[in-house]
mmCIF file of C-alpha atoms in Angstrom:
data_model
loop_
_atom_site.group_PDB
_atom_site.id
_atom_site.type_symbol
_atom_site.label_atom_id
_atom_site.label_comp_id
_atom_site.label_asym_id
_atom_site.label_seq_id
_atom_site.Cartn_x
_atom_site.Cartn_y
_atom_site.Cartn_z
ATOM 1 C CA MET A 1 246.194 76.222 135.637
ATOM 2 C CA ILE A 2 242.824 77.013 134.040
ATOM 3 C CA PRO A 3 242.973 79.266 131.003
ATOM 4 C CA ALA A 4 241.340 82.612 131.584
ATOM 5 C CA GLY A 5 239.369 82.459 128.357
ATOM 6 C CA ARG A 6 236.331 80.345 127.614
ATOM 7 C CA PRO A 7 237.190 77.010 125.918
ATOM 8 C CA THR A 8 236.456 76.456 122.272
ATOM 9 C CA ALA A 9 233.175 74.815 121.332
ATOM 10 C CA ALA A 10 234.961 71.567 120.557
ATOM 11 C CA ALA A 11 236.809 71.534 123.865
ATOM 12 C CA ALA A 12 233.687 72.479 125.826
ATOM 13 C CA GLY A 13 231.727 69.731 124.124
ATOM 14 C CA ASP A 14 234.171 67.146 125.506
ATOM 15 C CA LEU A 15 233.625 68.279 129.109
ATOM 16 C CA PRO A 16 230.620 67.543 131.355
ATOM 17 C CA THR A 17 228.368 70.580 131.447
ATOM 18 C CA GLY A 18 225.291 71.247 133.555
ATOM 19 C CA THR A 19 222.666 73.945 133.699
ATOM 20 C CA GLY A 20 220.390 75.157 136.473
ATOM 21 C CA HIS A 21 217.797 77.823 137.141
ATOM 22 C CA ALA A 22 216.169 79.373 140.209
ATOM 23 C CA PRO A 23 213.405 81.974 140.608
ATOM 24 C CA CYS A 24 213.274 84.979 142.907
ATOM 25 C CA HIS A 25 210.567 86.149 145.303
ATOM 26 C CA HIS A 26 208.820 89.417 146.168
ATOM 27 C CA GLY A 27 209.735 89.769 149.806
ATOM 28 C CA GLU A 28 207.926 88.114 152.681
ATOM 29 C CA LEU A 29 204.360 87.467 153.748
ATOM 30 C CA LEU A 30 205.505 86.552 157.243
ATOM 31 C CA GLN A 31 208.826 86.729 159.054
ATOM 32 C CA GLY A 32 209.724 86.395 162.704
ATOM 33 C CA VAL A 33 210.701 83.914 165.405
ATOM 34 C CA PHE A 34 208.769 80.665 165.687
ATOM 35 C CA LEU A 35 208.824 77.376 167.572
ATOM 36 C CA ASP A 36 209.900 74.195 165.859
ATOM 37 C CA GLY A 37 208.531 70.722 166.593
ATOM 38 C CA ASP A 38 210.721 70.456 169.686
ATOM 39 C CA GLY A 39 209.649 73.848 171.026
ATOM 40 C CA ARG A 40 212.970 75.473 170.110
ATOM 41 C CA ARG A 41 212.957 79.049 168.839
ATOM 42 C CA CYS A 42 213.944 79.534 165.192
ATOM 43 C CA ALA A 43 214.042 82.513 162.864
ATOM 44 C CA GLY A 44 211.633 81.744 160.038
ATOM 45 C CA LEU A 45 209.894 83.270 157.040
ATOM 46 C CA VAL A 46 207.287 82.696 154.345
ATOM 47 C CA THR A 47 208.134 84.348 151.031
ATOM 48 C CA LEU A 48 205.799 85.635 148.326
ATOM 49 C CA PRO A 49 206.650 83.774 145.091
ATOM 50 C CA MET A 50 206.933 85.695 141.847
ATOM 51 C CA ALA A 51 207.321 84.272 138.368
ATOM 52 C CA GLY A 52 209.593 86.006 135.874
ATOM 53 C CA PRO A 53 212.982 87.215 137.087
ATOM 54 C CA GLY A 54 215.497 84.568 138.097
ATOM 55 C CA SER A 55 219.063 83.325 137.805
ATOM 56 C CA SER A 56 220.449 80.789 135.339
ATOM 57 C CA ALA A 57 223.762 79.000 135.707
ATOM 58 C CA GLU A 58 225.985 76.917 133.462
ATOM 59 C CA PHE A 59 228.752 74.855 135.049
ATOM 60 C CA LEU A 60 231.556 73.421 132.931
ATOM 61 C CA ARG A 61 233.236 70.734 135.009
ATOM 62 C CA ARG A 62 236.947 70.051 134.469
ATOM 63 C CA PRO A 63 237.848 66.579 135.787
ATOM 64 C CA GLY A 64 241.465 66.253 136.864
ATOM 65 C CA THR A 65 241.855 69.865 137.994
ATOM 66 C CA GLU A 66 242.264 71.024 141.577
ATOM 67 C CA PRO A 67 238.958 71.495 143.492
ATOM 68 C CA GLY A 68 239.770 75.133 144.200
ATOM 69 C CA ALA A 69 240.340 75.930 140.525
ATOM 70 C CA LEU A 70 236.951 77.531 140.031
ATOM 71 C CA THR A 71 236.265 80.591 137.918
ATOM 72 C CA VAL A 72 233.035 82.577 138.038
ATOM 73 C CA ARG A 73 231.542 84.971 135.506
ATOM 74 C CA PRO A 74 230.597 87.675 136.241
ATOM 75 C CA ALA A 75 233.371 88.081 138.796
ATOM 76 C CA GLY A 76 232.461 88.951 142.345
ATOM 77 C CA ARG A 77 229.734 86.356 142.890
ATOM 78 C CA THR A 78 231.492 84.961 145.954
ATOM 79 C CA LYS A 79 228.445 83.213 147.406
ATOM 80 C CA ALA A 80 227.833 81.399 144.141
ATOM 81 C CA ALA A 81 231.504 80.409 144.027
ATOM 82 C CA ARG A 82 231.258 78.912 147.513
ATOM 83 C CA ALA A 83 228.073 77.116 146.489
ATOM 84 C CA ALA A 84 229.817 75.641 143.441
ATOM 85 C CA ALA A 85 232.680 74.288 145.550
ATOM 86 C CA LEU A 86 230.284 72.795 148.108
ATOM 87 C CA ALA A 87 228.091 71.248 145.408
ATOM 88 C CA VAL A 88 231.123 69.755 143.632
ATOM 89 C CA ALA A 89 232.283 68.160 146.893
ATOM 90 C CA HIS A 90 228.807 66.766 147.573
ATOM 91 C CA CYS A 91 228.250 65.374 144.086
ATOM 92 C CA ALA A 92 231.776 63.995 143.771
ATOM 93 C CA GLU A 93 231.350 62.075 147.008
ATOM 94 C CA ARG A 94 227.969 60.685 145.906
ATOM 95 C CA THR A 95 229.328 59.565 142.534
ATOM 96 C CA GLY A 96 232.686 58.240 143.790
ATOM 97 C CA GLN A 97 234.712 60.744 141.787
ATOM 98 C CA PRO A 98 237.460 63.073 142.994
ATOM 99 C CA PRO A 99 236.346 66.719 143.364
ATOM 100 C CA CYS A 100 237.597 69.052 140.660
ATOM 101 C CA GLY A 101 237.453 72.602 139.394
ATOM 102 C CA GLY A 102 235.406 74.173 136.655
ATOM 103 C CA GLU A 103 233.855 77.292 135.170
ATOM 104 C CA LEU A 104 230.604 78.839 136.350
ATOM 105 C CA ARG A 105 228.639 81.314 134.236
ATOM 106 C CA LEU A 106 225.676 83.182 135.729
ATOM 107 C CA THR A 107 223.017 85.210 134.000
ATOM 108 C CA GLY A 108 219.937 86.763 135.503
ATOM 109 C CA ASP A 109 217.716 89.759 136.016
ATOM 110 C CA VAL A 110 216.952 89.757 139.759
ATOM 111 C CA PRO A 111 217.568 93.247 141.170
ATOM 112 C CA VAL A 112 220.089 93.432 144.003
ATOM 113 C CA GLY A 113 219.324 94.944 147.407
ATOM 114 C CA LEU A 114 215.529 94.958 147.168
ATOM 115 C CA GLY A 115 215.057 91.841 149.268
ATOM 116 C CA MET A 116 214.072 89.562 146.387
ATOM 117 C CA GLY A 117 216.575 86.790 147.021
ATOM 118 C CA SER A 118 219.096 87.651 144.316
ATOM 119 C CA SER A 119 222.021 85.906 146.019
ATOM 120 C CA THR A 120 219.965 82.829 146.909
ATOM 121 C CA SER A 121 218.737 82.628 143.326
ATOM 122 C CA ASP A 122 222.372 82.612 142.147
ATOM 123 C CA VAL A 123 223.328 79.994 144.726
ATOM 124 C CA ILE A 124 220.479 77.597 143.961
ATOM 125 C CA ALA A 125 220.940 77.897 140.198
ATOM 126 C CA THR A 126 224.632 77.137 140.753
ATOM 127 C CA VAL A 127 223.982 74.070 142.893
ATOM 128 C CA ARG A 128 221.529 72.732 140.333
ATOM 129 C CA ALA A 129 223.974 73.330 137.482
ATOM 130 C CA VAL A 130 226.801 71.535 139.287
ATOM 131 C CA ALA A 131 224.513 68.594 140.097
ATOM 132 C CA ASP A 132 223.371 68.480 136.473
ATOM 133 C CA SER A 133 226.991 68.279 135.325
ATOM 134 C CA TYR A 134 227.238 65.081 137.392
ATOM 135 C CA GLY A 135 223.964 63.792 135.967
ATOM 136 C CA ARG A 136 222.181 64.204 139.279
ATOM 137 C CA ARG A 137 219.199 66.031 140.725
ATOM 138 C CA LEU A 138 219.317 67.092 144.345
ATOM 139 C CA ALA A 139 216.402 67.062 146.775
ATOM 140 C CA PRO A 140 215.218 70.462 148.073
ATOM 141 C CA ASP A 141 216.486 69.761 151.601
ATOM 142 C CA THR A 142 219.951 68.965 150.254
ATOM 143 C CA ILE A 143 219.983 72.174 148.215
ATOM 144 C CA ALA A 144 218.820 74.101 151.273
ATOM 145 C CA ARG A 145 221.682 72.795 153.417
ATOM 146 C CA LEU A 146 224.252 73.650 150.755
ATOM 147 C CA ALA A 147 222.737 77.112 150.259
ATOM 148 C CA VAL A 148 222.903 77.952 153.965
ATOM 149 C CA ARG A 149 226.526 76.810 154.099
ATOM 150 C CA ALA A 150 227.289 79.045 151.107
ATOM 151 C CA GLU A 151 225.582 82.225 152.322
ATOM 152 C CA LEU A 152 224.765 81.701 156.043
ATOM 153 C CA ALA A 153 221.052 82.368 155.479
ATOM 154 C CA SER A 154 218.955 81.283 152.524
ATOM 155 C CA ASP A 155 215.539 82.025 151.089
ATOM 156 C CA PRO A 156 213.331 78.966 150.356
ATOM 157 C CA LEU A 157 213.529 79.303 146.576
ATOM 158 C CA MET A 158 214.466 75.626 146.239
ATOM 159 C CA LEU A 159 210.870 74.853 147.284
ATOM 160 C CA ASP A 160 209.508 76.693 144.240
ATOM 161 C CA ALA A 161 205.967 78.019 144.857
ATOM 162 C CA ARG A 162 204.961 75.918 147.880
ATOM 163 C CA PRO A 163 204.051 78.138 150.848
ATOM 164 C CA ALA A 164 206.252 76.977 153.692
ATOM 165 C CA LEU A 165 207.569 78.404 156.931
ATOM 166 C CA PHE A 166 211.305 78.115 156.395
ATOM 167 C CA ALA A 167 214.124 78.452 158.927
ATOM 168 C CA GLN A 168 216.416 80.569 156.765
ATOM 169 C CA ARG A 169 219.511 80.234 158.961
ATOM 170 C CA GLU A 170 219.188 76.474 159.310
ATOM 171 C CA GLY A 171 217.986 75.487 155.846
ATOM 172 C CA ARG A 172 214.982 73.477 156.947
ATOM 173 C CA VAL A 173 211.216 73.619 156.615
ATOM 174 C CA LEU A 174 209.385 74.227 159.871
ATOM 175 C CA GLU A 175 205.961 73.719 158.308
ATOM 176 C CA VAL A 176 204.451 73.273 154.863
ATOM 177 C CA LEU A 177 201.345 75.458 154.970
ATOM 178 C CA GLY A 178 199.611 73.923 151.971
ATOM 179 C CA PRO A 179 199.941 73.195 148.257
ATOM 180 C CA ALA A 180 199.567 76.803 147.097
ATOM 181 C CA LEU A 181 198.783 80.297 148.297
ATOM 182 C CA PRO A 182 195.350 81.756 147.608
ATOM 183 C CA PRO A 183 195.459 83.766 144.369
ATOM 184 C CA LEU A 184 196.588 87.357 144.766
ATOM 185 C CA VAL A 185 197.078 90.385 142.575
ATOM 186 C CA VAL A 186 200.150 92.273 143.765
ATOM 187 C CA VAL A 187 200.953 95.874 142.895
ATOM 188 C CA GLY A 188 204.696 95.982 143.488
ATOM 189 C CA CYS A 189 206.538 99.108 144.533
ATOM 190 C CA ALA A 190 209.889 100.170 145.977
ATOM 191 C CA LEU A 191 210.152 102.002 149.264
ATOM 192 C CA GLY A 192 213.015 104.313 150.069
ATOM 193 C CA GLY A 193 213.134 105.388 146.438
ATOM 194 C CA GLY A 194 214.218 101.883 145.453
ATOM 195 C CA ALA A 195 217.659 102.318 147.031
ATOM 196 C CA PRO A 196 219.344 98.957 147.655
ATOM 197 C CA VAL A 197 219.508 97.844 151.287
ATOM 198 C CA ASP A 198 222.784 96.577 152.740
ATOM 199 C CA THR A 199 221.504 93.442 154.445
ATOM 200 C CA LEU A 200 224.776 92.998 156.345
ATOM 201 C CA SER A 201 224.116 96.283 158.139
ATOM 202 C CA LEU A 202 220.686 95.230 159.414
ATOM 203 C CA PRO A 203 220.493 94.323 163.115
ATOM 204 C CA VAL A 204 220.158 90.582 163.739
ATOM 205 C CA ARG A 205 218.697 89.579 167.088
ATOM 206 C CA PRO A 206 219.254 85.957 168.096
ATOM 207 C CA PRO A 207 215.938 84.087 168.454
ATOM 208 C CA ALA A 208 216.731 83.408 172.113
ATOM 209 C CA GLU A 209 216.644 87.176 172.791
ATOM 210 C CA THR A 210 213.177 87.667 171.291
ATOM 211 C CA ALA A 211 210.578 88.570 173.917
ATOM 212 C CA ASP A 212 208.055 85.886 174.844
ATOM 213 C CA ASP A 213 205.172 88.171 173.851
ATOM 214 C CA ASP A 214 206.699 88.621 170.398
ATOM 215 C CA VAL A 215 207.119 84.863 169.900
ATOM 216 C CA ARG A 216 203.470 84.339 170.880
ATOM 217 C CA ALA A 217 202.443 87.043 168.397
ATOM 218 C CA TYR A 218 204.437 85.393 165.604
ATOM 219 C CA GLU A 219 202.938 82.002 166.429
ATOM 220 C CA ARG A 220 199.458 83.521 166.273
ATOM 221 C CA LEU A 221 200.230 84.952 162.818
ATOM 222 C CA ARG A 222 201.519 81.531 161.782
ATOM 223 C CA THR A 223 198.214 79.953 162.839
ATOM 224 C CA LEU A 224 196.227 82.562 160.938
ATOM 225 C CA LEU A 225 198.345 82.133 157.806
ATOM 226 C CA ARG A 226 197.910 78.359 157.976
ATOM 227 C CA ARG A 227 194.137 78.914 158.112
ATOM 228 C CA ALA A 228 194.226 81.420 155.248
ATOM 229 C CA VAL A 229 196.085 78.956 153.011
ATOM 230 C CA ALA A 230 193.844 76.021 153.966
ATOM 231 C CA THR A 231 190.612 77.930 153.330
ATOM 232 C CA GLY A 232 191.744 80.221 150.503
ATOM 233 C CA ASP A 233 190.924 83.254 152.673
ATOM 234 C CA VAL A 234 192.564 86.164 150.853
ATOM 235 C CA PRO A 235 191.524 88.899 153.341
ATOM 236 C CA LEU A 236 192.962 86.869 156.224
ATOM 237 C CA LEU A 237 196.212 86.392 154.309
ATOM 238 C CA GLY A 238 196.346 90.157 153.800
ATOM 239 C CA GLU A 239 195.818 90.710 157.501
ATOM 240 C CA VAL A 240 198.751 88.444 158.357
ATOM 241 C CA ALA A 241 201.049 90.046 155.776
ATOM 242 C CA THR A 242 200.199 93.558 157.000
ATOM 243 C CA ALA A 243 200.832 92.641 160.642
ATOM 244 C CA SER A 244 204.170 91.084 159.730
ATOM 245 C CA ALA A 245 205.090 94.107 157.602
ATOM 246 C CA TRP A 246 204.254 96.447 160.488
ATOM 247 C CA ARG A 247 206.671 94.538 162.707
ATOM 248 C CA GLY A 248 209.339 94.431 159.998
ATOM 249 C CA ARG A 249 209.229 98.149 159.283
ATOM 250 C CA GLN A 250 210.449 98.807 162.827
ATOM 251 C CA ALA A 251 213.859 97.422 161.845
ATOM 252 C CA LEU A 252 213.921 98.916 158.347
ATOM 253 C CA GLY A 253 212.411 102.271 159.295
ATOM 254 C CA HIS A 254 210.444 102.755 156.060
ATOM 255 C CA PRO A 255 209.064 106.326 156.344
ATOM 256 C CA GLU A 256 206.482 105.619 153.607
ATOM 257 C CA PHE A 257 204.939 102.649 155.401
ATOM 258 C CA ASP A 258 201.996 104.554 156.868
ATOM 259 C CA ALA A 259 201.260 106.075 153.453
ATOM 260 C CA LEU A 260 201.449 102.614 151.871
ATOM 261 C CA THR A 261 198.927 101.116 154.280
ATOM 262 C CA SER A 262 196.652 104.122 153.811
ATOM 263 C CA ILE A 263 196.817 103.733 150.030
ATOM 264 C CA ALA A 264 195.984 100.052 150.355
ATOM 265 C CA ARG A 265 192.990 100.770 152.571
ATOM 266 C CA ARG A 266 191.573 103.461 150.274
ATOM 267 C CA ALA A 267 192.056 101.290 147.170
ATOM 268 C CA GLY A 268 190.202 98.365 148.719
ATOM 269 C CA ALA A 269 193.244 96.096 148.997
ATOM 270 C CA VAL A 270 193.397 93.264 151.511
ATOM 271 C CA GLY A 271 196.758 94.390 152.879
ATOM 272 C CA VAL A 272 200.416 95.022 152.198
ATOM 273 C CA GLN A 273 203.645 93.044 152.334
ATOM 274 C CA ILE A 274 207.293 94.052 152.420
ATOM 275 C CA ALA A 275 210.725 92.560 152.090
ATOM 276 C CA HIS A 276 212.085 92.301 155.627
ATOM 277 C CA SER A 277 215.625 92.703 154.286
ATOM 278 C CA GLY A 278 215.092 95.112 151.409
ATOM 279 C CA SER A 279 212.961 97.891 149.946
ATOM 280 C CA VAL A 280 210.504 95.993 147.750
ATOM 281 C CA ALA A 281 206.864 96.042 148.880
ATOM 282 C CA GLY A 282 203.482 95.082 147.521
ATOM 283 C CA VAL A 283 199.837 96.076 147.835
ATOM 284 C CA LEU A 284 197.728 92.899 147.897
ATOM 285 C CA PHE A 285 194.364 92.562 146.164
ATOM 286 C CA ASP A 286 191.780 89.798 146.009
ATOM 287 C CA PRO A 287 191.418 88.977 142.288
ATOM 288 C CA ALA A 288 187.758 88.070 142.884
ATOM 289 C CA ALA A 289 186.918 91.500 144.321
ATOM 290 C CA PRO A 290 184.517 93.606 142.205
ATOM 291 C CA GLY A 291 186.040 96.496 140.285
ATOM 292 C CA LEU A 292 189.546 95.071 140.485
ATOM 293 C CA ARG A 293 190.901 97.059 137.524
ATOM 294 C CA TYR A 294 189.624 100.300 139.031
ATOM 295 C CA ARG A 295 191.128 99.419 142.412
ATOM 296 C CA VAL A 296 194.531 98.658 140.880
ATOM 297 C CA ARG A 297 194.504 101.855 138.800
ATOM 298 C CA SER A 298 193.590 103.984 141.824
ATOM 299 C CA CYS A 299 196.395 102.312 143.783
ATOM 300 C CA LEU A 300 198.917 103.095 141.052
ATOM 301 C CA ARG A 301 197.786 106.734 140.912
ATOM 302 C CA ALA A 302 198.057 107.059 144.694
ATOM 303 C CA LEU A 303 201.523 105.528 144.761
ATOM 304 C CA ASP A 304 202.640 108.005 142.124
ATOM 305 C CA SER A 305 201.181 110.965 144.013
ATOM 306 C CA HIS A 306 203.095 109.899 147.142
ATOM 307 C CA GLY A 307 206.372 109.498 145.241
ATOM 308 C CA ILE A 308 206.479 105.726 145.745
ATOM 309 C CA PRO A 309 207.682 104.167 142.473
ATOM 310 C CA ALA A 310 205.504 101.316 141.217
ATOM 311 C CA THR A 311 207.499 98.429 139.779
ATOM 312 C CA ARG A 312 205.529 95.393 138.657
ATOM 313 C CA THR A 313 201.912 94.229 138.896
ATOM 314 C CA PHE A 314 201.590 90.457 138.921
ATOM 315 C CA THR A 315 199.443 87.576 140.068
ATOM 316 C CA THR A 316 200.528 84.697 142.258
ATOM 317 C CA SER A 317 200.381 81.224 140.788
ATOM 318 C CA THR A 318 197.450 78.998 141.701
ATOM 319 C CA SER A 319 199.220 75.851 140.502
ATOM 320 C CA THR A 320 199.894 73.024 142.915
ATOM 321 C CA SER A 321 203.301 72.435 144.397
ATOM 322 C CA THR A 322 206.076 70.741 142.527
ATOM 323 C CA LYS A 323 206.772 67.092 143.198
ATOM 324 C CA GLU A 324 209.473 66.218 145.712
ATOM 325 C CA ILE A 325 212.739 65.179 144.078
ATOM 326 C CA PRO A 326 214.989 62.774 146.008
ATOM 327 C CA ASP A 327 218.755 62.886 145.682
ATOM 328 C CA GLY A 328 219.779 60.728 142.763
ATOM 329 C CA PRO A 329 220.578 60.473 139.071
ATOM 330 C CA ALA A 330 218.754 62.864 136.797
ATOM 331 C CA ARG A 331 216.173 61.291 134.519
ATOM 332 C CA GLY A 332 217.198 63.390 131.600
ATOM 333 C CA GLY A 333 218.420 66.758 130.574
ATOM 334 C CA GLY A 334 220.383 68.475 127.925
ATOM 335 C CA ARG A 335 222.865 71.176 127.386
ATOM 336 C CA ARG A 336 221.920 74.671 126.532
ATOM 337 C CA PRO A 337 224.313 77.553 126.101
ATOM 338 C CA ALA A 338 224.298 80.302 128.646
ATOM 339 C CA GLY A 339 223.332 83.720 127.423
ATOM 340 C CA PRO A 340 225.562 86.760 127.570
ATOM 341 C CA ASP A 341 226.597 88.060 130.959
ATOM 342 C CA THR A 342 223.846 90.199 132.445
ATOM 343 C CA SER A 343 224.625 92.773 135.086
ATOM 344 C CA ARG A 344 222.348 93.021 138.088
ATOM 345 C CA ARG A 345 219.703 95.729 138.094
ATOM 346 C CA PRO A 346 220.162 98.062 141.051
ATOM 347 C CA ALA A 347 216.505 98.820 141.659
ATOM 348 C CA ARG A 348 213.641 98.763 139.196
ATOM 349 C CA LEU A 349 211.884 95.501 138.447
ATOM 350 C CA PRO A 350 210.815 94.606 134.900
ATOM 351 C CA ALA A 351 207.213 95.662 134.338
ATOM 352 C CA LEU A 352 204.444 93.492 132.972
#
């Protein structure tokens, strides 16, 4: 029986402890149904990375306890709990140890229900923390498989900032589009007044039921996005994101969508993007465009006049992708204490 309270510092210091972190994202640039290398239809998406908010996890492993003896703080993070159990089983098998229980502590500031990958961020941070407690680092494809098993569909946050078309229900990359997205300035906002979206209530159409014309349209957008990434064509990227957002709003029914696209056009933006499973959205600007500050300010004023709350203005990273990590022992690492429990924010993002 695991004590309900946290162990003393001395006791905790005698137990293997691991830490992990995962970022969030700002909705999607493209989402739809695509063809894989074998011509099979797959649901897929390309997310818009965002630095800043994320989830951190600390896992205190208790060798000799039952595998199901897992406690999670804050309570209620059921997906993270499943991820911890799956990661323990995976790492125990790889290291030749019996699976065991432990204590998982999560902290983070990713708002829930806006379509920013809050649950996936928790899950990936958890998997990384469990692996770290075993002295291992897991490859992105391994993390992806565990994440999908834990929450049925996963965002590609284990890939960090690499733009990739990701099959979210299968946990695999359909295509890496390039090392990095073209630089963007994003004026974030929240549609629907920032009310959280219940993703479980959204209609899910199996890929096999998607019309042939729709699949061809998604494949065309995929080709255009590949070209935009390869050539650094920001206006073309904006065109793809807007077309994908227009298709996505049909399921979400955002009444402000027409106003958002009109604001973007008048402010000289290259397009808009939305979360296809939430209320977060963004107006996309080319950072090299003349009069950028004026354009952003006019966009913010227009959003305010239409009652669309602005959230966060940020730039996408222009750094190259992170290096692939194979499954195996970690090269190093240390322990760091987890911070105090942080409740999830229901809507508003932290502002820059």
